[in-house]
């Protein structure tokens, strides 16, 4: 299964680690980008969060974004994209 979204993260983000482990348990595929290693990714996160580098920020295939979503919110969004 191809990834449905990109998760922008940092190595030290506890919320990111928690969401990653939940997604992995559910078998949900995603791409991951470390915004500390990729300045252009930091700009993507800032544009989705009013200039703030808030992670995790998820950007979906339709161009929409969610910041620090719950697993339920991610699953709901993915279902809407498929539907």
PDB file of N, CA and C in Angstrom:
ATOM      1  N   UNK A   1       0.853  -1.196   0.000  1.00  0.00           N
ATOM      2  CA  UNK A   1       0.000   0.000   0.000  1.00  0.00           C
ATOM      3  C   UNK A   1       0.885   1.241   0.000  1.00  0.00           C
ATOM      4  N   UNK A   2       0.583   2.183  -0.847  1.00  0.00           N
ATOM      5  CA  UNK A   2       1.371   3.409  -0.885  1.00  0.00           C
ATOM      6  C   UNK A   2       0.960   4.310   0.276  1.00  0.00           C
ATOM      7  N   UNK A   3       1.846   5.222   0.606  1.00  0.00           N
ATOM      8  CA  UNK A   3       1.548   6.103   1.735  1.00  0.00           C
ATOM      9  C   UNK A   3       0.462   7.102   1.339  1.00  0.00           C
ATOM     10  N   UNK A   4      -0.357   7.441   2.315  1.00  0.00           N
ATOM     11  CA  UNK A   4      -1.481   8.343   2.086  1.00  0.00           C
ATOM     12  C   UNK A   4      -1.178   9.771   2.506  1.00  0.00           C
ATOM     13  N   UNK A   5      -0.096   9.929   3.275  1.00  0.00           N
ATOM     14  CA  UNK A   5       0.245  11.258   3.760  1.00  0.00           C
ATOM     15  C   UNK A   5       1.708  11.294   4.165  1.00  0.00           C
ATOM     16  N   UNK A   6       2.174  12.516   4.413  1.00  0.00           N
ATOM     17  CA  UNK A   6       3.521  12.731   4.911  1.00  0.00           C
ATOM     18  C   UNK A   6       3.419  13.285   6.318  1.00  0.00           C
ATOM     19  N   UNK A   7       4.188  12.703   7.234  1.00  0.00           N
ATOM     20  CA  UNK A   7       4.244  13.217   8.605  1.00  0.00           C
ATOM     21  C   UNK A   7       5.542  14.001   8.761  1.00  0.00           C
ATOM     22  N   UNK A   8       5.389  15.265   9.102  1.00  0.00           N
ATOM     23  CA  UNK A   8       6.538  16.120   9.394  1.00  0.00           C
ATOM     24  C   UNK A   8       6.786  16.038  10.892  1.00  0.00           C
ATOM     25  N   UNK A   9       8.043  15.797  11.269  1.00  0.00           N
ATOM     26  CA  UNK A   9       8.352  15.461  12.642  1.00  0.00           C
ATOM     27  C   UNK A   9       9.746  15.953  13.030  1.00  0.00           C
ATOM     28  N   UNK A  10      10.090  15.753  14.293  1.00  0.00           N
ATOM     29  CA  UNK A  10      11.462  15.944  14.782  1.00  0.00           C
ATOM     30  C   UNK A  10      11.818  14.721  15.628  1.00  0.00           C
ATOM     31  N   UNK A  11      13.104  14.444  15.795  1.00  0.00           N
ATOM     32  CA  UNK A  11      13.508  13.259  16.562  1.00  0.00           C
ATOM     33  C   UNK A  11      13.087  13.319  18.032  1.00  0.00           C
ATOM     34  N   UNK A  12      12.939  14.517  18.574  1.00  0.00           N
ATOM     35  CA  UNK A  12      12.677  14.679  20.006  1.00  0.00           C
ATOM     36  C   UNK A  12      11.196  14.862  20.346  1.00  0.00           C
ATOM     37  N   UNK A  13      10.325  14.785  19.365  1.00  0.00           N
ATOM     38  CA  UNK A  13       8.892  15.068  19.571  1.00  0.00           C
ATOM     39  C   UNK A  13       8.171  13.841  20.135  1.00  0.00           C
ATOM     40  N   UNK A  14       7.739  13.909  21.371  1.00  0.00           N
ATOM     41  CA  UNK A  14       7.018  12.809  22.003  1.00  0.00           C
ATOM     42  C   UNK A  14       5.690  12.510  21.339  1.00  0.00           C
ATOM     43  N   UNK A  15       4.959  13.550  20.927  1.00  0.00           N
ATOM     44  CA  UNK A  15       3.674  13.349  20.249  1.00  0.00           C
ATOM     45  C   UNK A  15       3.883  12.621  18.922  1.00  0.00           C
ATOM     46  N   UNK A  16       4.994  12.936  18.256  1.00  0.00           N
ATOM     47  CA  UNK A  16       5.310  12.283  16.979  1.00  0.00           C
ATOM     48  C   UNK A  16       5.553  10.792  17.191  1.00  0.00           C
ATOM     49  N   UNK A  17       6.357  10.466  18.209  1.00  0.00           N
ATOM     50  CA  UNK A  17       6.658   9.061  18.485  1.00  0.00           C
ATOM     51  C   UNK A  17       5.388   8.285  18.815  1.00  0.00           C
ATOM     52  N   UNK A  18       4.512   8.897  19.591  1.00  0.00           N
ATOM     53  CA  UNK A  18       3.271   8.221  19.963  1.00  0.00           C
ATOM     54  C   UNK A  18       2.395   7.965  18.742  1.00  0.00           C
ATOM     55  N   UNK A  19       2.223   8.986  17.890  1.00  0.00           N
ATOM     56  CA  UNK A  19       1.385   8.825  16.705  1.00  0.00           C
ATOM     57  C   UNK A  19       1.999   7.800  15.747  1.00  0.00           C
ATOM     58  N   UNK A  20       3.330   7.838  15.576  1.00  0.00           N
ATOM     59  CA  UNK A  20       3.994   6.867  14.701  1.00  0.00           C
ATOM     60  C   UNK A  20       3.725   5.442  15.174  1.00  0.00           C
ATOM     61  N   UNK A  21       3.842   5.198  16.470  1.00  0.00           N
ATOM     62  CA  UNK A  21       3.630   3.831  16.964  1.00  0.00           C
ATOM     63  C   UNK A  21       2.175   3.409  16.778  1.00  0.00           C
ATOM     64  N   UNK A  22       1.233   4.336  16.940  1.00  0.00           N
ATOM     65  CA  UNK A  22      -0.188   4.015  16.724  1.00  0.00           C
ATOM     66  C   UNK A  22      -0.446   3.695  15.253  1.00  0.00           C
ATOM     67  N   UNK A  23       0.113   4.485  14.348  1.00  0.00           N
ATOM     68  CA  UNK A  23      -0.066   4.255  12.913  1.00  0.00           C
ATOM     69  C   UNK A  23       0.557   2.925  12.504  1.00  0.00           C
ATOM     70  N   UNK A  24       1.744   2.635  13.043  1.00  0.00           N
ATOM     71  CA  UNK A  24       2.417   1.379  12.717  1.00  0.00           C
ATOM     72  C   UNK A  24       1.582   0.189  13.188  1.00  0.00           C
ATOM     73  N   UNK A  25       1.010   0.275  14.374  1.00  0.00           N
ATOM     74  CA  UNK A  25       0.160  -0.804  14.898  1.00  0.00           C
ATOM     75  C   UNK A  25      -1.044  -1.043  14.010  1.00  0.00           C
ATOM     76  N   UNK A  26      -1.579   0.043  13.440  1.00  0.00           N
ATOM     77  CA  UNK A  26      -2.762  -0.046  12.583  1.00  0.00           C
ATOM     78  C   UNK A  26      -2.410  -0.429  11.147  1.00  0.00           C
ATOM     79  N   UNK A  27      -1.116  -0.473  10.830  1.00  0.00           N
ATOM     80  CA  UNK A  27      -0.701  -0.810   9.477  1.00  0.00           C
ATOM     81  C   UNK A  27      -0.945   0.304   8.471  1.00  0.00           C
ATOM     82  N   UNK A  28      -0.963   1.543   8.939  1.00  0.00           N
ATOM     83  CA  UNK A  28      -1.193   2.697   8.064  1.00  0.00           C
ATOM     84  C   UNK A  28       0.154   3.183   7.532  1.00  0.00           C
ATOM     85  N   UNK A  29       0.277   3.238   6.210  1.00  0.00           N
ATOM     86  CA  UNK A  29       1.536   3.644   5.577  1.00  0.00           C
ATOM     87  C   UNK A  29       1.626   5.162   5.494  1.00  0.00           C
ATOM     88  N   UNK A  30       2.827   5.666   5.722  1.00  0.00           N
ATOM     89  CA  UNK A  30       3.052   7.111   5.650  1.00  0.00           C
ATOM     90  C   UNK A  30       4.518   7.372   5.366  1.00  0.00           C
ATOM     91  N   UNK A  31       4.789   8.554   4.846  1.00  0.00           N
ATOM     92  CA  UNK A  31       6.164   9.015   4.663  1.00  0.00           C
ATOM     93  C   UNK A  31       6.509   9.897   5.846  1.00  0.00           C
ATOM     94  N   UNK A  32       7.773   9.944   6.177  1.00  0.00           N
ATOM     95  CA  UNK A  32       8.198  10.760   7.318  1.00  0.00           C
ATOM     96  C   UNK A  32       9.303  11.706   6.880  1.00  0.00           C
ATOM     97  N   UNK A  33       9.207  12.957   7.344  1.00  0.00           N
ATOM     98  CA  UNK A  33      10.210  13.955   7.021  1.00  0.00           C
ATOM     99  C   UNK A  33      10.609  14.654   8.322  1.00  0.00           C
ATOM    100  N   UNK A  34      11.902  14.676   8.593  1.00  0.00           N
ATOM    101  CA  UNK A  34      12.452  15.362   9.769  1.00  0.00           C
ATOM    102  C   UNK A  34      12.682  16.823   9.387  1.00  0.00           C
ATOM    103  N   UNK A  35      11.924  17.734   9.988  1.00  0.00           N
ATOM    104  CA  UNK A  35      12.035  19.144   9.596  1.00  0.00           C
ATOM    105  C   UNK A  35      13.360  19.764  10.032  1.00  0.00           C
ATOM    106  N   UNK A  36      14.066  19.131  10.967  1.00  0.00           N
ATOM    107  CA  UNK A  36      15.378  19.657  11.354  1.00  0.00           C
ATOM    108  C   UNK A  36      16.433  19.336  10.298  1.00  0.00           C
ATOM    109  N   UNK A  37      16.195  18.306   9.478  1.00  0.00           N
ATOM    110  CA  UNK A  37      17.135  17.912   8.428  1.00  0.00           C
ATOM    111  C   UNK A  37      16.779  18.531   7.075  1.00  0.00           C
ATOM    112  N   UNK A  38      15.563  19.049   6.947  1.00  0.00           N
ATOM    113  CA  UNK A  38      15.076  19.530   5.653  1.00  0.00           C
ATOM    114  C   UNK A  38      14.416  20.899   5.822  1.00  0.00           C
ATOM    115  N   UNK A  39      15.164  21.979   5.570  1.00  0.00           N
ATOM    116  CA  UNK A  39      14.616  23.329   5.755  1.00  0.00           C
ATOM    117  C   UNK A  39      13.341  23.587   4.962  1.00  0.00           C
ATOM    118  N   UNK A  40      13.226  23.017   3.756  1.00  0.00           N
ATOM    119  CA  UNK A  40      12.006  23.249   2.968  1.00  0.00           C
ATOM    120  C   UNK A  40      10.807  22.584   3.643  1.00  0.00           C
ATOM    121  N   UNK A  41      11.038  21.478   4.343  1.00  0.00           N
ATOM    122  CA  UNK A  41       9.956  20.819   5.077  1.00  0.00           C
ATOM    123  C   UNK A  41       9.501  21.685   6.241  1.00  0.00           C
ATOM    124  N   UNK A  42      10.436  22.356   6.886  1.00  0.00           N
ATOM    125  CA  UNK A  42      10.075  23.267   7.979  1.00  0.00           C
ATOM    126  C   UNK A  42       9.160  24.371   7.455  1.00  0.00           C
ATOM    127  N   UNK A  43       9.409  24.824   6.232  1.00  0.00           N
ATOM    128  CA  UNK A  43       8.551  25.857   5.633  1.00  0.00           C
ATOM    129  C   UNK A  43       7.142  25.324   5.382  1.00  0.00           C
ATOM    130  N   UNK A  44       7.031  24.060   4.975  1.00  0.00           N
ATOM    131  CA  UNK A  44       5.716  23.445   4.764  1.00  0.00           C
ATOM    132  C   UNK A  44       4.942  23.443   6.082  1.00  0.00           C
ATOM    133  N   UNK A  45       5.618  23.035   7.158  1.00  0.00           N
ATOM    134  CA  UNK A  45       4.988  22.982   8.479  1.00  0.00           C
ATOM    135  C   UNK A  45       4.567  24.390   8.925  1.00  0.00           C
ATOM    136  N   UNK A  46       5.447  25.352   8.732  1.00  0.00           N
ATOM    137  CA  UNK A  46       5.121  26.733   9.112  1.00  0.00           C
ATOM    138  C   UNK A  46       3.913  27.249   8.341  1.00  0.00           C
ATOM    139  N   UNK A  47       3.823  26.930   7.062  1.00  0.00           N
ATOM    140  CA  UNK A  47       2.702  27.430   6.262  1.00  0.00           C
ATOM    141  C   UNK A  47       1.386  26.792   6.716  1.00  0.00           C
ATOM    142  N   UNK A  48       1.436  25.584   7.255  1.00  0.00           N
ATOM    143  CA  UNK A  48       0.226  24.911   7.728  1.00  0.00           C
ATOM    144  C   UNK A  48      -0.157  25.327   9.147  1.00  0.00           C
ATOM    145  N   UNK A  49       0.779  25.989   9.849  1.00  0.00           N
ATOM    146  CA  UNK A  49       0.568  26.289  11.270  1.00  0.00           C
ATOM    147  C   UNK A  49       0.828  27.755  11.617  1.00  0.00           C
ATOM    148  N   UNK A  50       0.407  28.642  10.749  1.00  0.00           N
ATOM    149  CA  UNK A  50       0.510  30.090  11.008  1.00  0.00           C
ATOM    150  C   UNK A  50       1.909  30.516  11.423  1.00  0.00           C
ATOM    151  N   UNK A  51       2.917  29.969  10.739  1.00  0.00           N
ATOM    152  CA  UNK A  51       4.292  30.372  11.000  1.00  0.00           C
ATOM    153  C   UNK A  51       4.991  29.577  12.088  1.00  0.00           C
ATOM    154  N   UNK A  52       4.296  28.648  12.740  1.00  0.00           N
ATOM    155  CA  UNK A  52       4.897  27.854  13.812  1.00  0.00           C
ATOM    156  C   UNK A  52       5.386  26.511  13.289  1.00  0.00           C
ATOM    157  N   UNK A  53       6.477  26.026  13.879  1.00  0.00           N
ATOM    158  CA  UNK A  53       6.988  24.701  13.517  1.00  0.00           C
ATOM    159  C   UNK A  53       6.402  23.666  14.479  1.00  0.00           C
ATOM    160  N   UNK A  54       5.099  23.451  14.378  1.00  0.00           N
ATOM    161  CA  UNK A  54       4.400  22.525  15.255  1.00  0.00           C
ATOM    162  C   UNK A  54       4.376  21.140  14.618  1.00  0.00           C
ATOM    163  N   UNK A  55       4.847  20.145  15.364  1.00  0.00           N
ATOM    164  CA  UNK A  55       4.853  18.765  14.875  1.00  0.00           C
ATOM    165  C   UNK A  55       4.185  17.857  15.907  1.00  0.00           C
ATOM    166  N   UNK A  56       3.599  16.743  15.485  1.00  0.00           N
ATOM    167  CA  UNK A  56       3.546  16.290  14.106  1.00  0.00           C
ATOM    168  C   UNK A  56       2.524  17.067  13.278  1.00  0.00           C
ATOM    169  N   UNK A  57       2.918  17.406  12.065  1.00  0.00           N
ATOM    170  CA  UNK A  57       2.000  17.950  11.082  1.00  0.00           C
ATOM    171  C   UNK A  57       1.896  16.926   9.965  1.00  0.00           C
ATOM    172  N   UNK A  58       0.666  16.538   9.644  1.00  0.00           N
ATOM    173  CA  UNK A  58       0.417  15.571   8.577  1.00  0.00           C
ATOM    174  C   UNK A  58      -0.146  16.316   7.379  1.00  0.00           C
ATOM    175  N   UNK A  59       0.424  16.064   6.201  1.00  0.00           N
ATOM    176  CA  UNK A  59      -0.067  16.662   4.966  1.00  0.00           C
ATOM    177  C   UNK A  59      -0.531  15.516   4.061  1.00  0.00           C
ATOM    178  N   UNK A  60      -1.779  15.619   3.632  1.00  0.00           N
ATOM    179  CA  UNK A  60      -2.427  14.555   2.865  1.00  0.00           C
ATOM    180  C   UNK A  60      -2.313  14.791   1.367  1.00  0.00           C
ATOM    181  N   UNK A  61      -2.670  13.773   0.600  1.00  0.00           N
ATOM    182  CA  UNK A  61      -2.580  13.821  -0.862  1.00  0.00           C
ATOM    183  C   UNK A  61      -3.405  14.956  -1.447  1.00  0.00           C
ATOM    184  N   UNK A  62      -4.494  15.343  -0.764  1.00  0.00           N
ATOM    185  CA  UNK A  62      -5.340  16.424  -1.288  1.00  0.00           C
ATOM    186  C   UNK A  62      -4.826  17.813  -0.901  1.00  0.00           C
ATOM    187  N   UNK A  63      -3.671  17.855  -0.214  1.00  0.00           N
ATOM    188  CA  UNK A  63      -3.075  19.136   0.145  1.00  0.00           C
ATOM    189  C   UNK A  63      -3.507  19.673   1.492  1.00  0.00           C
ATOM    190  N   UNK A  64      -4.459  19.025   2.155  1.00  0.00           N
ATOM    191  CA  UNK A  64      -4.883  19.478   3.471  1.00  0.00           C
ATOM    192  C   UNK A  64      -3.895  18.990   4.525  1.00  0.00           C
ATOM    193  N   UNK A  65      -3.952  19.629   5.691  1.00  0.00           N
ATOM    194  CA  UNK A  65      -3.020  19.296   6.763  1.00  0.00           C
ATOM    195  C   UNK A  65      -3.757  19.157   8.088  1.00  0.00           C
ATOM    196  N   UNK A  66      -3.186  18.350   8.975  1.00  0.00           N
ATOM    197  CA  UNK A  66      -3.655  18.236  10.356  1.00  0.00           C
ATOM    198  C   UNK A  66      -2.429  18.382  11.252  1.00  0.00           C
ATOM    199  N   UNK A  67      -2.611  19.081  12.367  1.00  0.00           N
ATOM    200  CA  UNK A  67      -1.530  19.255  13.321  1.00  0.00           C
ATOM    201  C   UNK A  67      -1.847  18.484  14.588  1.00  0.00           C
ATOM    202  N   UNK A  68      -0.927  17.618  14.979  1.00  0.00           N
ATOM    203  CA  UNK A  68      -1.047  16.775  16.162  1.00  0.00           C
ATOM    204  C   UNK A  68      -2.417  16.096  16.245  1.00  0.00           C
ATOM    205  N   UNK A  69      -2.820  15.394  15.168  1.00  0.00           N
ATOM    206  CA  UNK A  69      -4.129  14.739  15.193  1.00  0.00           C
ATOM    207  C   UNK A  69      -4.100  13.460  16.025  1.00  0.00           C
ATOM    208  N   UNK A  70      -5.272  13.040  16.463  1.00  0.00           N
ATOM    209  CA  UNK A  70      -5.397  11.740  17.118  1.00  0.00           C
ATOM    210  C   UNK A  70      -5.430  10.661  16.042  1.00  0.00           C
ATOM    211  N   UNK A  71      -5.234   9.418  16.438  1.00  0.00           N
ATOM    212  CA  UNK A  71      -5.331   8.308  15.495  1.00  0.00           C
ATOM    213  C   UNK A  71      -6.711   8.288  14.852  1.00  0.00           C
ATOM    214  N   UNK A  72      -7.743   8.539  15.643  1.00  0.00           N
ATOM    215  CA  UNK A  72      -9.116   8.552  15.115  1.00  0.00           C
ATOM    216  C   UNK A  72      -9.277   9.626  14.047  1.00  0.00           C
ATOM    217  N   UNK A  73      -8.685  10.807  14.260  1.00  0.00           N
ATOM    218  CA  UNK A  73      -8.788  11.886  13.270  1.00  0.00           C
ATOM    219  C   UNK A  73      -8.073  11.500  11.973  1.00  0.00           C
ATOM    220  N   UNK A  74      -6.931  10.829  12.101  1.00  0.00           N
ATOM    221  CA  UNK A  74      -6.198  10.401  10.908  1.00  0.00           C
ATOM    222  C   UNK A  74      -7.023   9.378  10.141  1.00  0.00           C
ATOM    223  N   UNK A  75      -7.573   8.399  10.835  1.00  0.00           N
ATOM    224  CA  UNK A  75      -8.366   7.362  10.168  1.00  0.00           C
ATOM    225  C   UNK A  75      -9.599   7.963   9.497  1.00  0.00           C
ATOM    226  N   UNK A  76     -10.223   8.934  10.153  1.00  0.00           N
ATOM    227  CA  UNK A  76     -11.401   9.606   9.592  1.00  0.00           C
ATOM    228  C   UNK A  76     -11.025  10.340   8.298  1.00  0.00           C
ATOM    229  N   UNK A  77      -9.888  11.034   8.322  1.00  0.00           N
ATOM    230  CA  UNK A  77      -9.426  11.779   7.142  1.00  0.00           C
ATOM    231  C   UNK A  77      -9.100  10.823   6.002  1.00  0.00           C
ATOM    232  N   UNK A  78      -8.410   9.725   6.317  1.00  0.00           N
ATOM    233  CA  UNK A  78      -8.064   8.755   5.274  1.00  0.00           C
ATOM    234  C   UNK A  78      -9.312   8.148   4.657  1.00  0.00           C
ATOM    235  N   UNK A  79     -10.317   7.869   5.480  1.00  0.00           N
ATOM    236  CA  UNK A  79     -11.585   7.315   4.975  1.00  0.00           C
ATOM    237  C   UNK A  79     -12.266   8.312   4.038  1.00  0.00           C
ATOM    238  N   UNK A  80     -12.196   9.598   4.386  1.00  0.00           N
ATOM    239  CA  UNK A  80     -12.805  10.639   3.553  1.00  0.00           C
ATOM    240  C   UNK A  80     -12.067  10.752   2.211  1.00  0.00           C
ATOM    241  N   UNK A  81     -10.760  10.579   2.226  1.00  0.00           N
ATOM    242  CA  UNK A  81      -9.981  10.665   0.987  1.00  0.00           C
ATOM    243  C   UNK A  81     -10.316   9.508   0.053  1.00  0.00           C
ATOM    244  N   UNK A  82     -10.551   8.338   0.624  1.00  0.00           N
ATOM    245  CA  UNK A  82     -10.861   7.153  -0.183  1.00  0.00           C
ATOM    246  C   UNK A  82     -12.274   7.243  -0.738  1.00  0.00           C
ATOM    247  N   UNK A  83     -13.192   7.727   0.134  1.00  0.00           N
ATOM    248  CA  UNK A  83     -14.597   7.806  -0.232  1.00  0.00           C
ATOM    249  C   UNK A  83     -14.824   8.794  -1.310  1.00  0.00           C
TER     250      UNK A  83
END
